[in-house]
PDB file of C-alpha atoms in Angstrom:
ATOM      1  CA  PHE E1181     -32.130-180.165 128.668  1.00 90.00           C
ATOM      2  CA  LEU E1182     -28.843-178.284 128.294  1.00 93.00           C
ATOM      3  CA  LYS E1183     -30.386-175.723 125.941  1.00 93.00           C
ATOM      4  CA  ARG E1184     -33.083-174.864 128.463  1.00 94.00           C
ATOM      5  CA  TYR E1185     -30.692-175.012 131.401  1.00 93.00           C
ATOM      6  CA  ARG E1186     -28.542-172.342 129.758  1.00 95.00           C
ATOM      7  CA  LEU E1187     -31.417-169.892 130.277  1.00 95.00           C
ATOM      8  CA  LEU E1188     -30.345-169.751 133.924  1.00 95.00           C
ATOM      9  CA  LYS E1189     -27.143-168.029 132.832  1.00 95.00           C
ATOM     10  CA  GLN E1190     -28.974-165.148 131.187  1.00 94.00           C
ATOM     11  CA  PRO E1191     -28.526-161.742 132.879  1.00 91.00           C
ATOM     12  CA  PHE E1192     -31.216-160.467 135.214  1.00 90.00           C
ATOM     13  CA  GLY E1193     -30.672-157.241 137.113  1.00 85.00           C
ATOM     14  CA  HIS E1194     -27.332-157.355 138.887  1.00 86.00           C
ATOM     15  CA  ALA E1195     -26.769-161.093 138.369  1.00 91.00           C
ATOM     16  CA  THR E1196     -28.192-164.018 136.364  1.00 93.00           C
ATOM     17  CA  VAL E1197     -31.535-165.797 136.397  1.00 95.00           C
ATOM     18  CA  GLY E1198     -29.931-168.756 138.157  1.00 95.00           C
ATOM     19  CA  ARG E1199     -28.493-166.612 140.925  1.00 93.00           C
ATOM     20  CA  VAL E1200     -31.594-164.511 141.585  1.00 95.00           C
ATOM     21  CA  ARG E1201     -34.390-167.067 141.147  1.00 96.00           C
ATOM     22  CA  ALA E1202     -34.627-168.030 144.832  1.00 96.00           C
ATOM     23  CA  GLY E1203     -34.605-164.383 145.957  1.00 97.00           C
ATOM     24  CA  PHE E1204     -37.048-163.519 143.191  1.00 97.00           C
ATOM     25  CA  GLY E1205     -39.385-166.184 144.563  1.00 98.00           C
ATOM     26  CA  LEU E1206     -38.924-164.847 148.080  1.00 98.00           C
ATOM     27  CA  ALA E1207     -39.926-161.398 146.862  1.00 98.00           C
ATOM     28  CA  ALA E1208     -42.990-162.904 145.163  1.00 98.00           C
ATOM     29  CA  ALA E1209     -43.959-164.557 148.453  1.00 98.00           C
ATOM     30  CA  CYS E1210     -43.697-161.145 150.110  1.00 98.00           C
ATOM     31  CA  GLN E1211     -45.890-159.643 147.403  1.00 98.00           C
ATOM     32  CA  GLY E1212     -48.459-162.390 147.914  1.00 98.00           C
ATOM     33  CA  ALA E1213     -48.619-161.598 151.626  1.00 98.00           C
ATOM     34  CA  LEU E1214     -48.983-157.879 150.902  1.00 98.00           C
ATOM     35  CA  GLU E1215     -51.802-158.600 148.459  1.00 98.00           C
ATOM     36  CA  PHE E1216     -53.614-160.652 151.100  1.00 97.00           C
ATOM     37  CA  LEU E1217     -53.201-157.764 153.550  1.00 97.00           C
ATOM     38  CA  ASN E1218     -54.529-155.342 150.894  1.00 98.00           C
ATOM     39  CA  ILE E1219     -51.414-153.162 151.121  1.00 98.00           C
ATOM     40  CA  PRO E1220     -50.613-151.504 147.747  1.00 98.00           C
ATOM     41  CA  PRO E1221     -46.983-151.875 146.594  1.00 97.00           C
ATOM     42  CA  GLN E1222     -46.322-148.133 146.688  1.00 96.00           C
ATOM     43  CA  GLU E1223     -47.413-148.013 150.360  1.00 97.00           C
ATOM     44  CA  ALA E1224     -45.694-151.192 151.517  1.00 98.00           C
ATOM     45  CA  THR E1225     -42.547-151.237 153.648  1.00 98.00           C
ATOM     46  CA  VAL E1226     -40.127-154.147 154.062  1.00 98.00           C
ATOM     47  CA  ALA E1227     -37.075-154.898 156.222  1.00 98.00           C
ATOM     48  CA  ILE E1228     -34.605-157.613 155.197  1.00 98.00           C
ATOM     49  CA  GLN E1229     -32.214-159.403 157.537  1.00 97.00           C
ATOM     50  CA  GLY E1230     -29.333-160.671 155.405  1.00 95.00           C
ATOM     51  CA  PHE E1231     -27.871-159.324 152.176  1.00 94.00           C
ATOM     52  CA  GLY E1232     -26.251-162.346 150.573  1.00 92.00           C
ATOM     53  CA  GLY E1233     -27.474-163.869 147.332  1.00 92.00           C
ATOM     54  CA  LEU E1234     -30.975-164.500 148.671  1.00 95.00           C
ATOM     55  CA  GLY E1235     -31.507-161.211 150.490  1.00 95.00           C
ATOM     56  CA  SER E1236     -29.985-158.978 147.810  1.00 94.00           C
ATOM     57  CA  ALA E1237     -32.039-160.617 145.043  1.00 95.00           C
ATOM     58  CA  ALA E1238     -35.224-160.210 147.081  1.00 97.00           C
ATOM     59  CA  ALA E1239     -34.361-156.578 147.811  1.00 96.00           C
ATOM     60  CA  TYR E1240     -33.693-155.863 144.130  1.00 95.00           C
ATOM     61  CA  THR E1241     -36.942-157.503 143.017  1.00 96.00           C
ATOM     62  CA  LEU E1242     -39.067-155.706 145.611  1.00 98.00           C
ATOM     63  CA  HIS E1243     -37.402-152.378 144.842  1.00 96.00           C
ATOM     64  CA  GLU E1244     -38.114-152.833 141.135  1.00 95.00           C
ATOM     65  CA  ALA E1245     -41.766-153.548 141.998  1.00 97.00           C
ATOM     66  CA  GLY E1246     -42.048-150.181 143.735  1.00 97.00           C
ATOM     67  CA  ILE E1247     -42.049-151.605 147.271  1.00 98.00           C
ATOM     68  CA  LYS E1248     -40.040-149.642 149.823  1.00 98.00           C
ATOM     69  CA  VAL E1249     -37.158-151.589 151.348  1.00 98.00           C
ATOM     70  CA  ILE E1250     -36.562-149.360 154.368  1.00 97.00           C
ATOM     71  CA  ALA E1251     -34.017-151.458 156.287  1.00 97.00           C
ATOM     72  CA  VAL E1252     -31.367-154.070 155.543  1.00 97.00           C
ATOM     73  CA  SER E1253     -28.827-155.744 157.793  1.00 96.00           C
ATOM     74  CA  ASP E1254     -25.852-158.056 157.506  1.00 94.00           C
ATOM     75  CA  GLU E1255     -23.738-159.790 160.155  1.00 92.00           C
ATOM     76  CA  LYS E1256     -21.877-156.583 161.032  1.00 93.00           C
ATOM     77  CA  LYS E1257     -24.367-153.719 160.732  1.00 95.00           C
ATOM     78  CA  SER E1258     -27.794-152.500 159.717  1.00 95.00           C
ATOM     79  CA  LEU E1259     -28.791-149.708 157.370  1.00 96.00           C
ATOM     80  CA  ILE E1260     -32.109-148.045 158.113  1.00 96.00           C
ATOM     81  CA  SER E1261     -33.968-145.373 156.152  1.00 96.00           C
ATOM     82  CA  THR E1262     -34.355-142.085 157.994  1.00 94.00           C
ATOM     83  CA  ASN E1263     -37.427-140.885 156.072  1.00 93.00           C
ATOM     84  CA  ASN E1264     -39.407-144.132 155.619  1.00 90.00           C
ATOM     85  CA  GLN E1265     -38.542-144.104 151.925  1.00 93.00           C
ATOM     86  CA  SER E1266     -36.757-146.923 150.167  1.00 95.00           C
ATOM     87  CA  LEU E1267     -33.012-147.298 150.491  1.00 95.00           C
ATOM     88  CA  ASP E1268     -31.028-147.035 147.255  1.00 93.00           C
ATOM     89  CA  ILE E1269     -30.972-150.780 146.701  1.00 94.00           C
ATOM     90  CA  LYS E1270     -29.277-150.629 143.304  1.00 91.00           C
ATOM     91  CA  ALA E1271     -26.354-148.729 144.815  1.00 90.00           C
ATOM     92  CA  MET E1272     -26.057-151.431 147.487  1.00 90.00           C
ATOM     93  CA  LEU E1273     -25.904-154.403 145.149  1.00 87.00           C
ATOM     94  CA  PRO E1274     -22.739-156.505 144.868  1.00 68.00           C
ATOM     95  CA  THR E1275     -19.792-154.885 143.098  1.00 51.00           C
ATOM     96  CA  THR E1276     -16.197-155.847 142.449  1.00 35.00           C
ATOM     97  CA  THR E1277     -15.416-154.802 146.043  1.00 41.00           C
ATOM     98  CA  ASN E1278     -18.168-156.602 147.921  1.00 45.00           C
ATOM     99  CA  CYS E1279     -19.363-159.296 145.521  1.00 45.00           C
ATOM    100  CA  GLY E1280     -19.981-162.541 147.357  1.00 52.00           C
ATOM    101  CA  THR E1281     -19.366-161.158 150.849  1.00 64.00           C
ATOM    102  CA  GLY E1282     -23.019-160.765 151.796  1.00 77.00           C
ATOM    103  CA  LEU E1283     -22.231-157.344 153.255  1.00 84.00           C
ATOM    104  CA  ILE E1284     -23.939-154.045 152.561  1.00 88.00           C
ATOM    105  CA  PRO E1285     -21.663-151.080 151.673  1.00 85.00           C
ATOM    106  CA  SER E1286     -20.105-149.340 154.671  1.00 82.00           C
ATOM    107  CA  SER E1287     -20.691-145.839 153.329  1.00 77.00           C
ATOM    108  CA  GLY E1288     -22.167-143.845 150.481  1.00 69.00           C
ATOM    109  CA  ILE E1289     -25.787-144.943 150.967  1.00 82.00           C
ATOM    110  CA  ASN E1290     -28.465-142.613 152.332  1.00 85.00           C
ATOM    111  CA  GLY E1291     -29.679-143.918 155.661  1.00 91.00           C
ATOM    112  CA  ARG E1292     -28.581-144.505 159.222  1.00 93.00           C
ATOM    113  CA  TYR E1293     -26.062-147.212 160.062  1.00 94.00           C
ATOM    114  CA  GLY E1294     -26.427-149.121 163.303  1.00 95.00           C
ATOM    115  CA  ASP E1295     -26.001-152.410 165.095  1.00 96.00           C
ATOM    116  CA  PRO E1296     -27.349-155.517 163.271  1.00 95.00           C
ATOM    117  CA  SER E1297     -29.906-156.081 166.024  1.00 94.00           C
ATOM    118  CA  GLU E1298     -31.615-152.768 165.243  1.00 96.00           C
ATOM    119  CA  ILE E1299     -33.298-154.392 162.245  1.00 96.00           C
ATOM    120  CA  TYR E1300     -35.743-156.041 164.678  1.00 96.00           C
ATOM    121  CA  ASP E1301     -36.974-152.663 165.923  1.00 96.00           C
ATOM    122  CA  VAL E1302     -37.902-151.306 162.495  1.00 97.00           C
ATOM    123  CA  LYS E1303     -41.645-150.806 162.120  1.00 97.00           C
ATOM    124  CA  CYS E1304     -42.666-152.183 158.723  1.00 98.00           C
ATOM    125  CA  ASP E1305     -45.281-154.279 156.983  1.00 98.00           C
ATOM    126  CA  VAL E1306     -43.124-157.325 156.192  1.00 98.00           C
ATOM    127  CA  PHE E1307     -39.952-158.639 157.783  1.00 98.00           C
ATOM    128  CA  ILE E1308     -37.827-161.012 155.681  1.00 98.00           C
ATOM    129  CA  PRO E1309     -35.181-163.159 157.406  1.00 98.00           C
ATOM    130  CA  ALA E1310     -32.875-164.157 154.550  1.00 97.00           C
ATOM    131  CA  ALA E1311     -29.626-165.338 156.095  1.00 94.00           C
ATOM    132  CA  ILE E1312     -29.464-167.400 159.289  1.00 93.00           C
ATOM    133  CA  GLU E1313     -31.583-169.602 161.542  1.00 95.00           C
ATOM    134  CA  ASN E1314     -33.238-168.627 164.837  1.00 96.00           C
ATOM    135  CA  VAL E1315     -33.689-164.981 163.889  1.00 96.00           C
ATOM    136  CA  ILE E1316     -37.167-164.650 165.397  1.00 97.00           C
ATOM    137  CA  THR E1317     -37.513-166.474 168.701  1.00 97.00           C
ATOM    138  CA  ALA E1318     -39.617-166.258 171.834  1.00 96.00           C
ATOM    139  CA  ASP E1319     -37.372-163.384 172.919  1.00 96.00           C
ATOM    140  CA  ASN E1320     -38.491-160.986 170.167  1.00 96.00           C
ATOM    141  CA  ALA E1321     -41.657-162.502 168.649  1.00 97.00           C
ATOM    142  CA  ALA E1322     -43.887-160.548 171.033  1.00 96.00           C
ATOM    143  CA  SER E1323     -42.394-157.169 170.246  1.00 96.00           C
ATOM    144  CA  ILE E1324     -41.192-157.059 166.638  1.00 97.00           C
ATOM    145  CA  PRO E1325     -43.379-154.324 165.025  1.00 98.00           C
ATOM    146  CA  ILE E1326     -44.549-156.013 161.819  1.00 98.00           C
ATOM    147  CA  LYS E1327     -47.644-157.363 160.082  1.00 98.00           C
ATOM    148  CA  ALA E1328     -46.068-160.379 158.370  1.00 98.00           C
ATOM    149  CA  VAL E1329     -42.910-162.489 158.275  1.00 98.00           C
ATOM    150  CA  VAL E1330     -41.847-164.052 154.977  1.00 98.00           C
ATOM    151  CA  THR E1331     -39.165-166.584 155.826  1.00 98.00           C
ATOM    152  CA  GLY E1332     -36.364-167.053 153.318  1.00 96.00           C
ATOM    153  CA  ALA E1333     -33.652-168.592 155.503  1.00 96.00           C
ATOM    154  CA  ASN E1334     -34.155-172.129 156.740  1.00 95.00           C
ATOM    155  CA  LEU E1335     -35.338-172.352 160.360  1.00 95.00           C
ATOM    156  CA  ALA E1336     -35.219-168.573 160.762  1.00 97.00           C
ATOM    157  CA  VAL E1337     -38.393-168.565 162.884  1.00 97.00           C
ATOM    158  CA  THR E1338     -38.708-171.027 165.762  1.00 96.00           C
ATOM    159  CA  HIS E1339     -41.930-172.999 166.187  1.00 93.00           C
ATOM    160  CA  GLU E1340     -42.597-171.270 169.501  1.00 95.00           C
ATOM    161  CA  ALA E1341     -42.138-167.868 167.837  1.00 96.00           C
ATOM    162  CA  GLU E1342     -44.474-168.862 164.990  1.00 94.00           C
ATOM    163  CA  LYS E1343     -47.238-169.589 167.492  1.00 93.00           C
ATOM    164  CA  MET E1344     -46.610-166.310 169.311  1.00 95.00           C
ATOM    165  CA  LEU E1345     -46.757-164.376 166.046  1.00 96.00           C
ATOM    166  CA  ASN E1346     -49.921-166.210 165.060  1.00 93.00           C
ATOM    167  CA  ASP E1347     -51.531-165.267 168.385  1.00 94.00           C
ATOM    168  CA  ARG E1348     -50.661-161.624 167.642  1.00 96.00           C
ATOM    169  CA  GLY E1349     -52.271-161.852 164.206  1.00 95.00           C
ATOM    170  CA  VAL E1350     -48.913-161.600 162.436  1.00 97.00           C
ATOM    171  CA  ILE E1351     -48.889-163.691 159.261  1.00 97.00           C
ATOM    172  CA  THR E1352     -45.874-166.002 159.006  1.00 97.00           C
ATOM    173  CA  ILE E1353     -44.990-167.640 155.703  1.00 98.00           C
ATOM    174  CA  PRO E1354     -42.881-170.741 156.500  1.00 97.00           C
ATOM    175  CA  ASP E1355     -39.401-171.263 155.062  1.00 96.00           C
ATOM    176  CA  PHE E1356     -40.400-174.286 152.974  1.00 96.00           C
ATOM    177  CA  VAL E1357     -43.054-172.172 151.243  1.00 97.00           C
ATOM    178  CA  ALA E1358     -41.304-168.830 150.697  1.00 97.00           C
ATOM    179  CA  GLY E1359     -38.010-170.574 149.936  1.00 94.00           C
ATOM    180  CA  CYS E1360     -39.217-172.723 147.039  1.00 94.00           C
ATOM    181  CA  GLY E1361     -38.457-170.207 144.279  1.00 95.00           C
ATOM    182  CA  GLY E1362     -35.658-172.376 142.921  1.00 94.00           C
ATOM    183  CA  SER E1363     -37.971-175.370 142.579  1.00 93.00           C
ATOM    184  CA  LEU E1364     -40.674-173.243 140.965  1.00 95.00           C
ATOM    185  CA  SER E1365     -38.125-171.989 138.437  1.00 96.00           C
ATOM    186  CA  MET E1366     -37.474-175.606 137.370  1.00 94.00           C
ATOM    187  CA  ASP E1367     -41.206-176.052 136.943  1.00 92.00           C
ATOM    188  CA  GLY E1368     -41.292-172.947 134.741  1.00 93.00           C
ATOM    189  CA  LEU E1369     -38.158-173.954 132.839  1.00 95.00           C
ATOM    190  CA  PHE E1370     -38.982-177.561 131.970  1.00 92.00           C
ATOM    191  CA  GLY E1371     -42.779-177.658 132.252  1.00 90.00           C
ATOM    192  CA  PRO E1372     -43.918-176.058 128.983  1.00 90.00           C
ATOM    193  CA  GLU E1373     -43.798-177.957 125.694  1.00 89.00           C
ATOM    194  CA  ILE E1374     -42.246-174.963 123.932  1.00 92.00           C
ATOM    195  CA  GLU E1375     -38.992-173.616 125.309  1.00 93.00           C
ATOM    196  CA  PRO E1376     -39.797-170.584 127.492  1.00 94.00           C
ATOM    197  CA  SER E1377     -37.871-167.338 127.715  1.00 94.00           C
ATOM    198  CA  ALA E1378     -36.006-166.445 130.875  1.00 94.00           C
ATOM    199  CA  GLN E1379     -38.678-163.831 131.643  1.00 94.00           C
ATOM    200  CA  GLU E1380     -41.436-166.424 131.239  1.00 95.00           C
ATOM    201  CA  VAL E1381     -39.665-168.658 133.764  1.00 95.00           C
ATOM    202  CA  LEU E1382     -39.548-165.830 136.297  1.00 96.00           C
ATOM    203  CA  ASN E1383     -43.148-164.865 135.529  1.00 96.00           C
ATOM    204  CA  HIS E1384     -44.130-168.429 136.397  1.00 95.00           C
ATOM    205  CA  VAL E1385     -42.281-168.217 139.717  1.00 96.00           C
ATOM    206  CA  ASN E1386     -44.005-164.927 140.483  1.00 97.00           C
ATOM    207  CA  LYS E1387     -47.541-166.052 139.672  1.00 96.00           C
ATOM    208  CA  LYS E1388     -47.348-169.466 141.282  1.00 95.00           C
ATOM    209  CA  MET E1389     -45.628-168.274 144.456  1.00 97.00           C
ATOM    210  CA  ARG E1390     -48.192-165.521 145.016  1.00 97.00           C
ATOM    211  CA  ARG E1391     -51.017-168.013 144.513  1.00 96.00           C
ATOM    212  CA  ILE E1392     -49.465-170.547 146.915  1.00 97.00           C
ATOM    213  CA  VAL E1393     -48.886-167.941 149.624  1.00 98.00           C
ATOM    214  CA  LYS E1394     -52.424-166.593 149.492  1.00 97.00           C
ATOM    215  CA  LYS E1395     -53.826-170.132 149.505  1.00 97.00           C
ATOM    216  CA  VAL E1396     -51.804-170.996 152.624  1.00 97.00           C
ATOM    217  CA  ILE E1397     -52.895-167.855 154.472  1.00 98.00           C
ATOM    218  CA  LYS E1398     -56.540-168.354 153.558  1.00 97.00           C
ATOM    219  CA  ARG E1399     -56.429-171.998 154.662  1.00 97.00           C
ATOM    220  CA  SER E1400     -54.772-170.986 157.929  1.00 95.00           C
ATOM    221  CA  GLN E1401     -57.533-168.549 158.752  1.00 94.00           C
ATOM    222  CA  GLN E1402     -60.315-170.881 157.655  1.00 96.00           C
ATOM    223  CA  ASP E1403     -59.051-173.787 159.781  1.00 95.00           C
ATOM    224  CA  GLY E1404     -57.863-171.681 162.714  1.00 93.00           C
ATOM    225  CA  VAL E1405     -54.325-173.086 162.547  1.00 92.00           C
ATOM    226  CA  THR E1406     -50.866-171.649 161.956  1.00 92.00           C
ATOM    227  CA  THR E1407     -49.711-171.098 158.393  1.00 95.00           C
ATOM    228  CA  ARG E1408     -47.161-173.899 158.841  1.00 95.00           C
ATOM    229  CA  GLU E1409     -49.922-176.326 159.789  1.00 95.00           C
ATOM    230  CA  ALA E1410     -52.037-175.086 156.886  1.00 96.00           C
ATOM    231  CA  ALA E1411     -49.181-175.521 154.403  1.00 96.00           C
ATOM    232  CA  LEU E1412     -48.457-179.046 155.650  1.00 96.00           C
ATOM    233  CA  SER E1413     -52.145-179.923 155.319  1.00 96.00           C
ATOM    234  CA  ILE E1414     -52.190-178.684 151.731  1.00 95.00           C
ATOM    235  CA  CYS E1415     -49.054-180.718 150.969  1.00 92.00           C
ATOM    236  CA  SER E1416     -50.593-183.869 152.456  1.00 92.00           C
ATOM    237  CA  GLU E1417     -53.602-183.555 150.143  1.00 92.00           C
ATOM    238  CA  VAL E1418     -51.565-183.545 146.942  1.00 83.00           C
ATOM    239  CA  SER E1419     -51.859-186.753 144.921  1.00 81.00           C
ATOM    240  CA  ILE E1420     -48.559-188.327 143.881  1.00 79.00           C
ATOM    241  CA  TYR E1421     -48.332-190.012 140.485  1.00 79.00           C
ATOM    242  CA  PRO E1422     -44.889-191.662 140.173  1.00 77.00           C
ATOM    243  CA  GLU E1423     -45.087-192.086 136.392  1.00 79.00           C
ATOM    244  CA  ALA E1424     -46.282-188.540 135.650  1.00 76.00           C
ATOM    245  CA  ARG E1425     -44.062-185.864 134.150  1.00 74.00           C
ATOM    246  CA  PRO E1426     -42.283-184.026 136.990  1.00 72.00           C
ATOM    247  CA  TYR E1427     -43.151-180.568 135.702  1.00 75.00           C
ATOM    248  CA  GLY E1428     -46.408-179.086 134.510  1.00 65.00           C
ATOM    249  CA  PRO E1429     -47.460-176.239 132.202  1.00 57.00           C
ATOM    250  CA  LEU E1430     -46.759-172.593 133.005  1.00 52.00           C
ATOM    251  CA  ALA E1431     -49.092-170.968 135.489  1.00 47.00           C
ATOM    252  CA  GLU E1432     -52.089-169.159 134.070  1.00 47.00           C
TER     253      GLU E1432
END
């Protein structure tokens, strides 16, 4: 157990596997939504509310995948691309001066700085709330110019807002789906008989999260219900075997 658990301390990007796994899963959920929408990575645009451990890891992962992160905000400000190209995410990642603060740099990054609330006016394919609750409510659900919401922060989208987004045709991935990257990493870490590499653990998170997200969206559209209702239905259909091993093999 300890030998495998130490894999979480291996470096990945700007941090370690353990620190980025939840944000990595959030990014995979975003990629799953983009795949369902048939939007190629190089054409996709994303805005992220929150730049703490979760938001910064998601931004890094999406940026590395060639997806344009065109806006990011923290509790004090927003940073928005002026040419619809990706912000320099690597230059924004935590350093010795801002590590652990959850704040984006105050200068030195190409883009336009503004009020934190301006993040909700950015036209993009996917909006990712990755910091606080009640980010999308009935007050802005009707006007936010997006095609999908991939919810990283708990309770970031109210139930009323979810229904409003659904009525607009905006796909909403619930928090308990998009936020399960940490759990999926445990599945990838302890599931296989042979000890996996750190990259294999993350590959498992990526593959399984994308598959889950697309399954939820498809079920939602087939049954004519919200994605939350679809996800809960899928959960209710899973058989529980108390004596079974808690983790399974790596995803195909």
